Amino acid sequence: MTKATEAKGEAARTEAKKANGKLRIAAMGDLHVKEHGETFRDLFSEISQVADILVLTGDLTHLGKPREAEILAADLRSCSIPMVGVLGNHDYECGHVEEVTSILKDAGVQLLEGQAVEIDGVGFAGVKGFAGGFGRHMLGSFGEPAIKAMVAESVEETMRLENALRQVRSERAMVVLHYAPIVETVQGEPMEIYPFLGSSRLAETIDRFPVKAVVHGHAHRGTYSGKTPGGAPVYNVASHIEKPTGRPYALLEL
Ligand SMILES: [Fe+2]
Ligand SMILES: [Fe+2]
């Protein structure tokens, strides 16, 4: 894309935003970028035409290899809108999460790990989240140290989310997660793995703040939309999920 077309696109987007005062958010997760895998270049240019911001909900790489992050970073050059995101469990797999993080940050992605960022009047609070299960069947801190460590990690991520939400000054807040905060949007996955797909602790925190929308990924075979017990809309935007756009990304207006 030339600088002139880019500027034109930017002007048109600003006009569209002025028209209805809303930010058009494209959200997508679970790209699982591999060496010699599919390219996302065309998809990112398409998204730049239809949205004002791209939100990425983790599992951006398949095995967390720096080479995979570099491939994604190269594809992201065709994205001309601001990018915000969180990492997923796959981005940790190889033990190079710091390198993966710095490659994606250098590519322009504002990676959130318990922070918030405000873009055009919308506050994005992001954290990866963790497993632990839902509702009455949530894993409790009891028994072996390994179980307690797992629950502690889940609580820790929830506290990071709370800190992020406290930083939001805007009236319009979106929560960006990798793991699911409610059971509704993991439905479609085998029931036996629900406890590994997310935790209700995240929803408990979300419901203490005026959150307009929540996006997450991780449950590739889950369900597109649901609500927290407090009524915040939740969208599973894993690229595999069928969405109203008919595309791998969801389009939300906030
Ligand atoms: Fe995934
Ligand atoms: Fe995942």
PDB file of C-alpha atoms and ligand atoms in Angstrom:
ATOM      1  CA  MET A   1       0.000   0.000   0.000  1.00  0.00           C
ATOM      2  CA  THR A   2       1.384   3.462  -0.897  1.00  0.00           C
ATOM      3  CA  LYS A   3       1.589   6.250   1.664  1.00  0.00           C
ATOM      4  CA  ALA A   4      -1.070   8.204  -0.297  1.00  0.00           C
ATOM      5  CA  THR A   5      -3.627   5.326  -0.228  1.00  0.00           C
ATOM      6  CA  GLU A   6      -2.786   4.711   3.406  1.00  0.00           C
ATOM      7  CA  ALA A   7      -3.512   8.383   4.230  1.00  0.00           C
ATOM      8  CA  LYS A   8      -6.763   8.221   2.233  1.00  0.00           C
ATOM      9  CA  GLY A   9      -7.805   5.080   4.119  1.00  0.00           C
ATOM     10  CA  GLU A  10      -7.001   6.774   7.416  1.00  0.00           C
ATOM     11  CA  ALA A  11      -9.062   9.847   6.474  1.00  0.00           C
ATOM     12  CA  ALA A  12     -12.018   7.684   5.417  1.00  0.00           C
ATOM     13  CA  ARG A  13     -11.824   5.776   8.708  1.00  0.00           C
ATOM     14  CA  THR A  14     -11.776   8.972  10.751  1.00  0.00           C
ATOM     15  CA  GLU A  15     -14.832  10.186   8.798  1.00  0.00           C
ATOM     16  CA  ALA A  16     -16.683   6.907   9.443  1.00  0.00           C
ATOM     17  CA  LYS A  17     -15.867   7.150  13.159  1.00  0.00           C
ATOM     18  CA  LYS A  18     -17.168  10.716  13.271  1.00  0.00           C
ATOM     19  CA  ALA A  19     -20.372   9.580  11.561  1.00  0.00           C
ATOM     20  CA  ASN A  20     -21.508   7.222  14.318  1.00  0.00           C
ATOM     21  CA  GLY A  21     -18.984   7.980  17.066  1.00  0.00           C
ATOM     22  CA  LYS A  22     -18.083   4.310  17.318  1.00  0.00           C
ATOM     23  CA  LEU A  23     -14.828   2.452  16.916  1.00  0.00           C
ATOM     24  CA  ARG A  24     -14.892  -0.530  14.543  1.00  0.00           C
ATOM     25  CA  ILE A  25     -12.920  -3.316  16.146  1.00  0.00           C
ATOM     26  CA  ALA A  26     -11.759  -6.394  14.236  1.00  0.00           C
ATOM     27  CA  ALA A  27     -10.968  -9.167  16.700  1.00  0.00           C
ATOM     28  CA  MET A  28      -9.325 -12.498  15.979  1.00  0.00           C
ATOM     29  CA  GLY A  29      -7.311 -15.105  17.820  1.00  0.00           C
ATOM     30  CA  ASP A  30      -5.590 -18.434  17.341  1.00  0.00           C
ATOM     31  CA  LEU A  31      -3.717 -17.636  14.157  1.00  0.00           C
ATOM     32  CA  HIS A  32      -1.188 -20.342  15.112  1.00  0.00           C
ATOM     33  CA  VAL A  33       1.376 -19.008  12.646  1.00  0.00           C
ATOM     34  CA  LYS A  34       3.786 -21.780  11.594  1.00  0.00           C
ATOM     35  CA  GLU A  35       6.962 -21.882   9.554  1.00  0.00           C
ATOM     36  CA  HIS A  36       5.842 -22.694   5.987  1.00  0.00           C
ATOM     37  CA  GLY A  37       2.190 -22.202   7.010  1.00  0.00           C
ATOM     38  CA  GLU A  38      -0.508 -19.975   5.502  1.00  0.00           C
ATOM     39  CA  THR A  39       0.065 -16.250   5.113  1.00  0.00           C
ATOM     40  CA  PHE A  40      -2.199 -13.654   6.732  1.00  0.00           C
ATOM     41  CA  ARG A  41      -0.992 -10.738   4.625  1.00  0.00           C
ATOM     42  CA  ASP A  42      -4.160 -10.355   2.521  1.00  0.00           C
ATOM     43  CA  LEU A  43      -6.387 -10.817   5.540  1.00  0.00           C
ATOM     44  CA  PHE A  44      -4.571  -8.037   7.433  1.00  0.00           C
ATOM     45  CA  SER A  45      -4.966  -5.618   4.491  1.00  0.00           C
ATOM     46  CA  GLU A  46      -8.664  -6.537   4.274  1.00  0.00           C
ATOM     47  CA  ILE A  47      -9.060  -5.873   8.020  1.00  0.00           C
ATOM     48  CA  SER A  48      -7.319  -2.486   7.644  1.00  0.00           C
ATOM     49  CA  GLN A  49     -10.046  -1.495   5.184  1.00  0.00           C
ATOM     50  CA  VAL A  50     -13.026  -2.504   7.307  1.00  0.00           C
ATOM     51  CA  ALA A  51     -11.891  -1.736  10.872  1.00  0.00           C
ATOM     52  CA  ASP A  52     -10.218   1.014  12.904  1.00  0.00           C
ATOM     53  CA  ILE A  53      -8.292  -1.319  15.168  1.00  0.00           C
ATOM     54  CA  LEU A  54      -7.177  -4.956  15.193  1.00  0.00           C
ATOM     55  CA  VAL A  55      -7.402  -6.917  18.441  1.00  0.00           C
ATOM     56  CA  LEU A  56      -5.478 -10.210  18.658  1.00  0.00           C
ATOM     57  CA  THR A  57      -6.513 -12.722  21.324  1.00  0.00           C
ATOM     58  CA  GLY A  58      -3.450 -14.958  21.617  1.00  0.00           C
ATOM     59  CA  ASP A  59      -2.017 -18.194  20.193  1.00  0.00           C
ATOM     60  CA  LEU A  60      -0.509 -15.902  17.621  1.00  0.00           C
ATOM     61  CA  THR A  61       2.250 -18.459  16.976  1.00  0.00           C
ATOM     62  CA  HIS A  62       1.864 -22.235  16.913  1.00  0.00           C
ATOM     63  CA  LEU A  63       4.788 -23.250  19.119  1.00  0.00           C
ATOM     64  CA  GLY A  64       6.059 -19.934  20.427  1.00  0.00           C
ATOM     65  CA  LYS A  65       9.127 -20.040  18.163  1.00  0.00           C
ATOM     66  CA  PRO A  66      10.808 -16.685  17.485  1.00  0.00           C
ATOM     67  CA  ARG A  67      10.883 -17.637  13.758  1.00  0.00           C
ATOM     68  CA  GLU A  68       7.075 -17.966  13.786  1.00  0.00           C
ATOM     69  CA  ALA A  69       6.782 -14.558  15.439  1.00  0.00           C
ATOM     70  CA  GLU A  70       9.050 -13.088  12.750  1.00  0.00           C
ATOM     71  CA  ILE A  71       6.802 -14.533  10.011  1.00  0.00           C
ATOM     72  CA  LEU A  72       3.749 -13.003  11.690  1.00  0.00           C
ATOM     73  CA  ALA A  73       5.583  -9.695  12.149  1.00  0.00           C
ATOM     74  CA  ALA A  74       6.303  -9.619   8.401  1.00  0.00           C
ATOM     75  CA  ASP A  75       2.618 -10.309   7.601  1.00  0.00           C
ATOM     76  CA  LEU A  76       1.545  -7.583  10.037  1.00  0.00           C
ATOM     77  CA  ARG A  77       3.306  -5.025   7.825  1.00  0.00           C
ATOM     78  CA  SER A  78       0.169  -5.099   5.662  1.00  0.00           C
ATOM     79  CA  CYS A  79      -1.919  -4.020   8.652  1.00  0.00           C
ATOM     80  CA  SER A  80      -2.189  -0.233   8.639  1.00  0.00           C
ATOM     81  CA  ILE A  81      -4.422   0.209  11.717  1.00  0.00           C
ATOM     82  CA  PRO A  82      -3.415   0.107  15.415  1.00  0.00           C
ATOM     83  CA  MET A  83      -2.943  -3.387  16.865  1.00  0.00           C
ATOM     84  CA  VAL A  84      -3.573  -4.507  20.435  1.00  0.00           C
ATOM     85  CA  GLY A  85      -3.287  -8.053  21.748  1.00  0.00           C
ATOM     86  CA  VAL A  86      -2.476 -10.671  24.341  1.00  0.00           C
ATOM     87  CA  LEU A  87      -0.432 -13.857  24.057  1.00  0.00           C
ATOM     88  CA  GLY A  88      -1.866 -17.373  24.361  1.00  0.00           C
ATOM     89  CA  ASN A  89      -0.581 -20.630  25.864  1.00  0.00           C
ATOM     90  CA  HIS A  90       0.936 -21.695  22.515  1.00  0.00           C
ATOM     91  CA  ASP A  91       3.100 -18.568  22.500  1.00  0.00           C
ATOM     92  CA  TYR A  92       4.788 -19.942  25.658  1.00  0.00           C
ATOM     93  CA  GLU A  93       5.427 -23.469  24.362  1.00  0.00           C
ATOM     94  CA  CYS A  94       9.106 -23.171  23.349  1.00  0.00           C
ATOM     95  CA  GLY A  95      10.197 -21.122  26.350  1.00  0.00           C
ATOM     96  CA  HIS A  96      11.054 -18.059  24.210  1.00  0.00           C
ATOM     97  CA  VAL A  97       8.145 -15.872  25.273  1.00  0.00           C
ATOM     98  CA  GLU A  98      10.341 -12.812  25.874  1.00  0.00           C
ATOM     99  CA  GLU A  99      11.757 -12.958  22.362  1.00  0.00           C
ATOM    100  CA  VAL A 100       8.306 -13.573  20.850  1.00  0.00           C
ATOM    101  CA  THR A 101       6.978 -10.602  22.833  1.00  0.00           C
ATOM    102  CA  SER A 102       9.722  -8.270  21.684  1.00  0.00           C
ATOM    103  CA  ILE A 103       9.364  -9.299  18.003  1.00  0.00           C
ATOM    104  CA  LEU A 104       5.619  -8.618  18.091  1.00  0.00           C
ATOM    105  CA  LYS A 105       6.044  -5.348  19.981  1.00  0.00           C
ATOM    106  CA  ASP A 106       8.614  -4.222  17.402  1.00  0.00           C
ATOM    107  CA  ALA A 107       6.036  -5.055  14.720  1.00  0.00           C
ATOM    108  CA  GLY A 108       3.698  -2.544  16.354  1.00  0.00           C
ATOM    109  CA  VAL A 109       1.428  -4.796  18.440  1.00  0.00           C
ATOM    110  CA  GLN A 110       0.653  -3.293  21.849  1.00  0.00           C
ATOM    111  CA  LEU A 111       0.861  -6.499  23.861  1.00  0.00           C
ATOM    112  CA  LEU A 112      -1.069  -6.326  27.113  1.00  0.00           C
ATOM    113  CA  GLU A 113      -0.011  -8.382  30.131  1.00  0.00           C
ATOM    114  CA  GLY A 114      -2.129  -6.796  32.822  1.00  0.00           C
ATOM    115  CA  GLN A 115      -2.150  -3.265  31.429  1.00  0.00           C
ATOM    116  CA  ALA A 116      -4.680  -1.105  29.636  1.00  0.00           C
ATOM    117  CA  VAL A 117      -4.303   1.133  26.621  1.00  0.00           C
ATOM    118  CA  GLU A 118      -6.748   3.735  25.309  1.00  0.00           C
ATOM    119  CA  ILE A 119      -7.288   4.111  21.584  1.00  0.00           C
ATOM    120  CA  ASP A 120      -9.782   6.587  20.119  1.00  0.00           C
ATOM    121  CA  GLY A 121     -11.830   6.688  23.297  1.00  0.00           C
ATOM    122  CA  VAL A 122     -11.952   2.944  23.958  1.00  0.00           C
ATOM    123  CA  GLY A 123      -9.949   1.426  26.815  1.00  0.00           C
ATOM    124  CA  PHE A 124      -8.522  -2.053  26.131  1.00  0.00           C
ATOM    125  CA  ALA A 125      -7.622  -4.081  29.238  1.00  0.00           C
ATOM    126  CA  GLY A 126      -5.721  -7.252  28.436  1.00  0.00           C
ATOM    127  CA  VAL A 127      -4.356 -10.345  30.085  1.00  0.00           C
ATOM    128  CA  LYS A 128      -3.815 -13.935  28.894  1.00  0.00           C
ATOM    129  CA  GLY A 129      -5.961 -15.478  31.628  1.00  0.00           C
ATOM    130  CA  PHE A 130      -5.657 -19.096  32.715  1.00  0.00           C
ATOM    131  CA  ALA A 131      -7.483 -22.384  33.209  1.00  0.00           C
ATOM    132  CA  GLY A 132      -9.395 -23.545  36.293  1.00  0.00           C
ATOM    133  CA  GLY A 133     -12.967 -24.309  35.275  1.00  0.00           C
ATOM    134  CA  PHE A 134     -16.331 -22.697  35.618  1.00  0.00           C
ATOM    135  CA  GLY A 135     -19.011 -21.920  38.163  1.00  0.00           C
ATOM    136  CA  ARG A 136     -19.547 -24.382  40.988  1.00  0.00           C
ATOM    137  CA  HIS A 137     -17.051 -26.764  39.385  1.00  0.00           C
ATOM    138  CA  MET A 138     -14.089 -24.384  39.478  1.00  0.00           C
ATOM    139  CA  LEU A 139     -10.885 -25.951  40.785  1.00  0.00           C
ATOM    140  CA  GLY A 140     -10.312 -24.990  44.440  1.00  0.00           C
ATOM    141  CA  SER A 141      -7.027 -24.446  46.266  1.00  0.00           C
ATOM    142  CA  PHE A 142      -6.899 -27.763  48.127  1.00  0.00           C
ATOM    143  CA  GLY A 143      -4.527 -30.700  48.428  1.00  0.00           C
ATOM    144  CA  GLU A 144      -1.221 -31.055  46.635  1.00  0.00           C
ATOM    145  CA  PRO A 145       1.092 -28.084  46.057  1.00  0.00           C
ATOM    146  CA  ALA A 146       0.747 -28.624  42.271  1.00  0.00           C
ATOM    147  CA  ILE A 147      -3.042 -28.068  42.449  1.00  0.00           C
ATOM    148  CA  LYS A 148      -2.541 -25.029  44.689  1.00  0.00           C
ATOM    149  CA  ALA A 149       0.027 -23.631  42.237  1.00  0.00           C
ATOM    150  CA  MET A 150      -2.468 -24.016  39.395  1.00  0.00           C
ATOM    151  CA  VAL A 151      -5.205 -22.205  41.307  1.00  0.00           C
ATOM    152  CA  ALA A 152      -2.720 -19.514  42.387  1.00  0.00           C
ATOM    153  CA  GLU A 153      -1.806 -18.884  38.736  1.00  0.00           C
ATOM    154  CA  SER A 154      -5.494 -18.504  37.880  1.00  0.00           C
ATOM    155  CA  VAL A 155      -6.029 -16.034  40.749  1.00  0.00           C
ATOM    156  CA  GLU A 156      -2.852 -14.143  39.765  1.00  0.00           C
ATOM    157  CA  GLU A 157      -4.077 -13.643  36.193  1.00  0.00           C
ATOM    158  CA  THR A 158      -7.423 -12.431  37.522  1.00  0.00           C
ATOM    159  CA  MET A 159      -5.650  -9.877  39.720  1.00  0.00           C
ATOM    160  CA  ARG A 160      -3.653  -8.699  36.703  1.00  0.00           C
ATOM    161  CA  LEU A 161      -6.955  -8.199  34.876  1.00  0.00           C
ATOM    162  CA  GLU A 162      -8.335  -6.224  37.822  1.00  0.00           C
ATOM    163  CA  ASN A 163      -5.264  -3.948  37.789  1.00  0.00           C
ATOM    164  CA  ALA A 164      -5.666  -3.452  34.045  1.00  0.00           C
ATOM    165  CA  LEU A 165      -9.353  -2.563  34.422  1.00  0.00           C
ATOM    166  CA  ARG A 166      -8.538  -0.057  37.159  1.00  0.00           C
ATOM    167  CA  GLN A 167      -6.315   1.784  34.671  1.00  0.00           C
ATOM    168  CA  VAL A 168      -9.183   2.312  32.203  1.00  0.00           C
ATOM    169  CA  ARG A 169     -10.469   5.890  32.244  1.00  0.00           C
ATOM    170  CA  SER A 170     -12.769   5.648  29.233  1.00  0.00           C
ATOM    171  CA  GLU A 171     -16.490   4.831  29.603  1.00  0.00           C
ATOM    172  CA  ARG A 172     -16.066   2.254  26.847  1.00  0.00           C
ATOM    173  CA  ALA A 173     -13.920  -0.673  27.985  1.00  0.00           C
ATOM    174  CA  MET A 174     -13.107  -3.880  26.143  1.00  0.00           C
ATOM    175  CA  VAL A 175     -11.446  -6.835  27.880  1.00  0.00           C
ATOM    176  CA  VAL A 176      -8.994  -8.846  25.774  1.00  0.00           C
ATOM    177  CA  LEU A 177      -8.231 -12.411  26.936  1.00  0.00           C
ATOM    178  CA  HIS A 178      -6.947 -15.685  25.550  1.00  0.00           C
ATOM    179  CA  TYR A 179      -8.738 -18.016  27.987  1.00  0.00           C
ATOM    180  CA  ALA A 180     -12.533 -17.965  28.261  1.00  0.00           C
ATOM    181  CA  PRO A 181     -14.271 -16.210  31.187  1.00  0.00           C
ATOM    182  CA  ILE A 182     -17.563 -18.110  30.790  1.00  0.00           C
ATOM    183  CA  VAL A 183     -18.602 -21.646  29.922  1.00  0.00           C
ATOM    184  CA  GLU A 184     -21.085 -20.578  27.203  1.00  0.00           C
ATOM    185  CA  THR A 185     -18.426 -19.681  24.633  1.00  0.00           C
ATOM    186  CA  VAL A 186     -16.474 -22.939  25.073  1.00  0.00           C
ATOM    187  CA  GLN A 187     -19.565 -25.051  24.390  1.00  0.00           C
ATOM    188  CA  GLY A 188     -18.873 -27.238  21.357  1.00  0.00           C
ATOM    189  CA  GLU A 189     -15.576 -28.455  22.814  1.00  0.00           C
ATOM    190  CA  PRO A 190     -15.467 -31.866  24.569  1.00  0.00           C
ATOM    191  CA  MET A 191     -16.945 -31.310  28.030  1.00  0.00           C
ATOM    192  CA  GLU A 192     -13.996 -33.147  29.613  1.00  0.00           C
ATOM    193  CA  ILE A 193     -11.620 -30.295  28.689  1.00  0.00           C
ATOM    194  CA  TYR A 194     -13.797 -27.340  29.786  1.00  0.00           C
ATOM    195  CA  PRO A 195     -11.712 -26.769  32.971  1.00  0.00           C
ATOM    196  CA  PHE A 196      -8.610 -26.217  30.776  1.00  0.00           C
ATOM    197  CA  LEU A 197     -10.299 -23.659  28.547  1.00  0.00           C
ATOM    198  CA  GLY A 198     -10.836 -20.854  31.032  1.00  0.00           C
ATOM    199  CA  SER A 199     -12.009 -19.732  34.415  1.00  0.00           C
ATOM    200  CA  SER A 200     -15.089 -18.047  35.893  1.00  0.00           C
ATOM    201  CA  ARG A 201     -12.741 -16.057  38.122  1.00  0.00           C
ATOM    202  CA  LEU A 202     -12.134 -13.818  35.082  1.00  0.00           C
ATOM    203  CA  ALA A 203     -15.881 -13.151  34.699  1.00  0.00           C
ATOM    204  CA  GLU A 204     -16.230 -12.350  38.428  1.00  0.00           C
ATOM    205  CA  THR A 205     -13.645  -9.582  37.987  1.00  0.00           C
ATOM    206  CA  ILE A 206     -15.114  -8.350  34.691  1.00  0.00           C
ATOM    207  CA  ASP A 207     -18.535  -7.977  36.327  1.00  0.00           C
ATOM    208  CA  ARG A 208     -17.152  -5.555  38.917  1.00  0.00           C
ATOM    209  CA  PHE A 209     -16.370  -3.037  36.140  1.00  0.00           C
ATOM    210  CA  PRO A 210     -18.511  -1.398  33.456  1.00  0.00           C
ATOM    211  CA  VAL A 211     -17.161  -3.532  30.595  1.00  0.00           C
ATOM    212  CA  LYS A 212     -18.835  -3.135  27.189  1.00  0.00           C
ATOM    213  CA  ALA A 213     -17.423  -6.284  25.551  1.00  0.00           C
ATOM    214  CA  VAL A 214     -15.027  -9.169  26.135  1.00  0.00           C
ATOM    215  CA  VAL A 215     -13.114 -11.054  23.440  1.00  0.00           C
ATOM    216  CA  HIS A 216     -11.175 -14.283  23.854  1.00  0.00           C
ATOM    217  CA  GLY A 217      -9.906 -17.257  21.866  1.00  0.00           C
ATOM    218  CA  HIS A 218      -8.396 -20.635  22.842  1.00  0.00           C
ATOM    219  CA  ALA A 219     -11.581 -22.726  22.422  1.00  0.00           C
ATOM    220  CA  HIS A 220     -11.320 -23.418  18.683  1.00  0.00           C
ATOM    221  CA  ARG A 221     -14.516 -25.463  18.651  1.00  0.00           C
ATOM    222  CA  GLY A 222     -16.448 -23.228  21.024  1.00  0.00           C
ATOM    223  CA  THR A 223     -19.395 -20.883  20.459  1.00  0.00           C
ATOM    224  CA  TYR A 224     -19.225 -17.317  19.131  1.00  0.00           C
ATOM    225  CA  SER A 225     -21.140 -15.380  21.738  1.00  0.00           C
ATOM    226  CA  GLY A 226     -22.352 -15.434  25.311  1.00  0.00           C
ATOM    227  CA  LYS A 227     -22.700 -13.163  28.348  1.00  0.00           C
ATOM    228  CA  THR A 228     -21.087 -12.958  31.787  1.00  0.00           C
ATOM    229  CA  PRO A 229     -23.476 -13.442  34.754  1.00  0.00           C
ATOM    230  CA  GLY A 230     -23.436  -9.622  35.073  1.00  0.00           C
ATOM    231  CA  GLY A 231     -24.460  -9.187  31.420  1.00  0.00           C
ATOM    232  CA  ALA A 232     -21.206  -8.212  29.658  1.00  0.00           C
ATOM    233  CA  PRO A 233     -21.214  -9.565  26.085  1.00  0.00           C
ATOM    234  CA  VAL A 234     -18.466 -12.154  25.471  1.00  0.00           C
ATOM    235  CA  TYR A 235     -17.202 -13.183  22.027  1.00  0.00           C
ATOM    236  CA  ASN A 236     -15.038 -16.185  21.213  1.00  0.00           C
ATOM    237  CA  VAL A 237     -13.073 -14.848  18.246  1.00  0.00           C
ATOM    238  CA  ALA A 238     -10.763 -17.835  17.619  1.00  0.00           C
ATOM    239  CA  SER A 239     -10.203 -17.798  13.849  1.00  0.00           C
ATOM    240  CA  HIS A 240     -11.851 -21.232  13.536  1.00  0.00           C
ATOM    241  CA  ILE A 241     -15.194 -20.069  14.986  1.00  0.00           C
ATOM    242  CA  GLU A 242     -18.035 -19.235  12.616  1.00  0.00           C
ATOM    243  CA  LYS A 243     -18.847 -15.547  12.946  1.00  0.00           C
ATOM    244  CA  PRO A 244     -21.520 -13.167  11.619  1.00  0.00           C
ATOM    245  CA  THR A 245     -18.881 -11.627   9.291  1.00  0.00           C
ATOM    246  CA  GLY A 246     -18.368 -14.998   7.571  1.00  0.00           C
ATOM    247  CA  ARG A 247     -14.653 -14.182   7.920  1.00  0.00           C
ATOM    248  CA  PRO A 248     -11.984 -15.433  10.391  1.00  0.00           C
ATOM    249  CA  TYR A 249     -12.322 -12.160  12.339  1.00  0.00           C
ATOM    250  CA  ALA A 250     -15.252 -10.651  14.222  1.00  0.00           C
ATOM    251  CA  LEU A 251     -16.287  -7.029  13.711  1.00  0.00           C
ATOM    252  CA  LEU A 252     -17.563  -5.238  16.803  1.00  0.00           C
ATOM    253  CA  GLU A 253     -18.576  -1.608  17.236  1.00  0.00           C
ATOM    254  CA  LEU A 254     -17.914   0.102  20.532  1.00  0.00           C
TER     255      LEU A 254
HETATM  256 FE    FE B   1      -5.366 -21.915  19.913  1.00  0.00          FE
HETATM  257 FE    FE B   2      -4.771 -21.560  23.359  1.00  0.00          FE
END
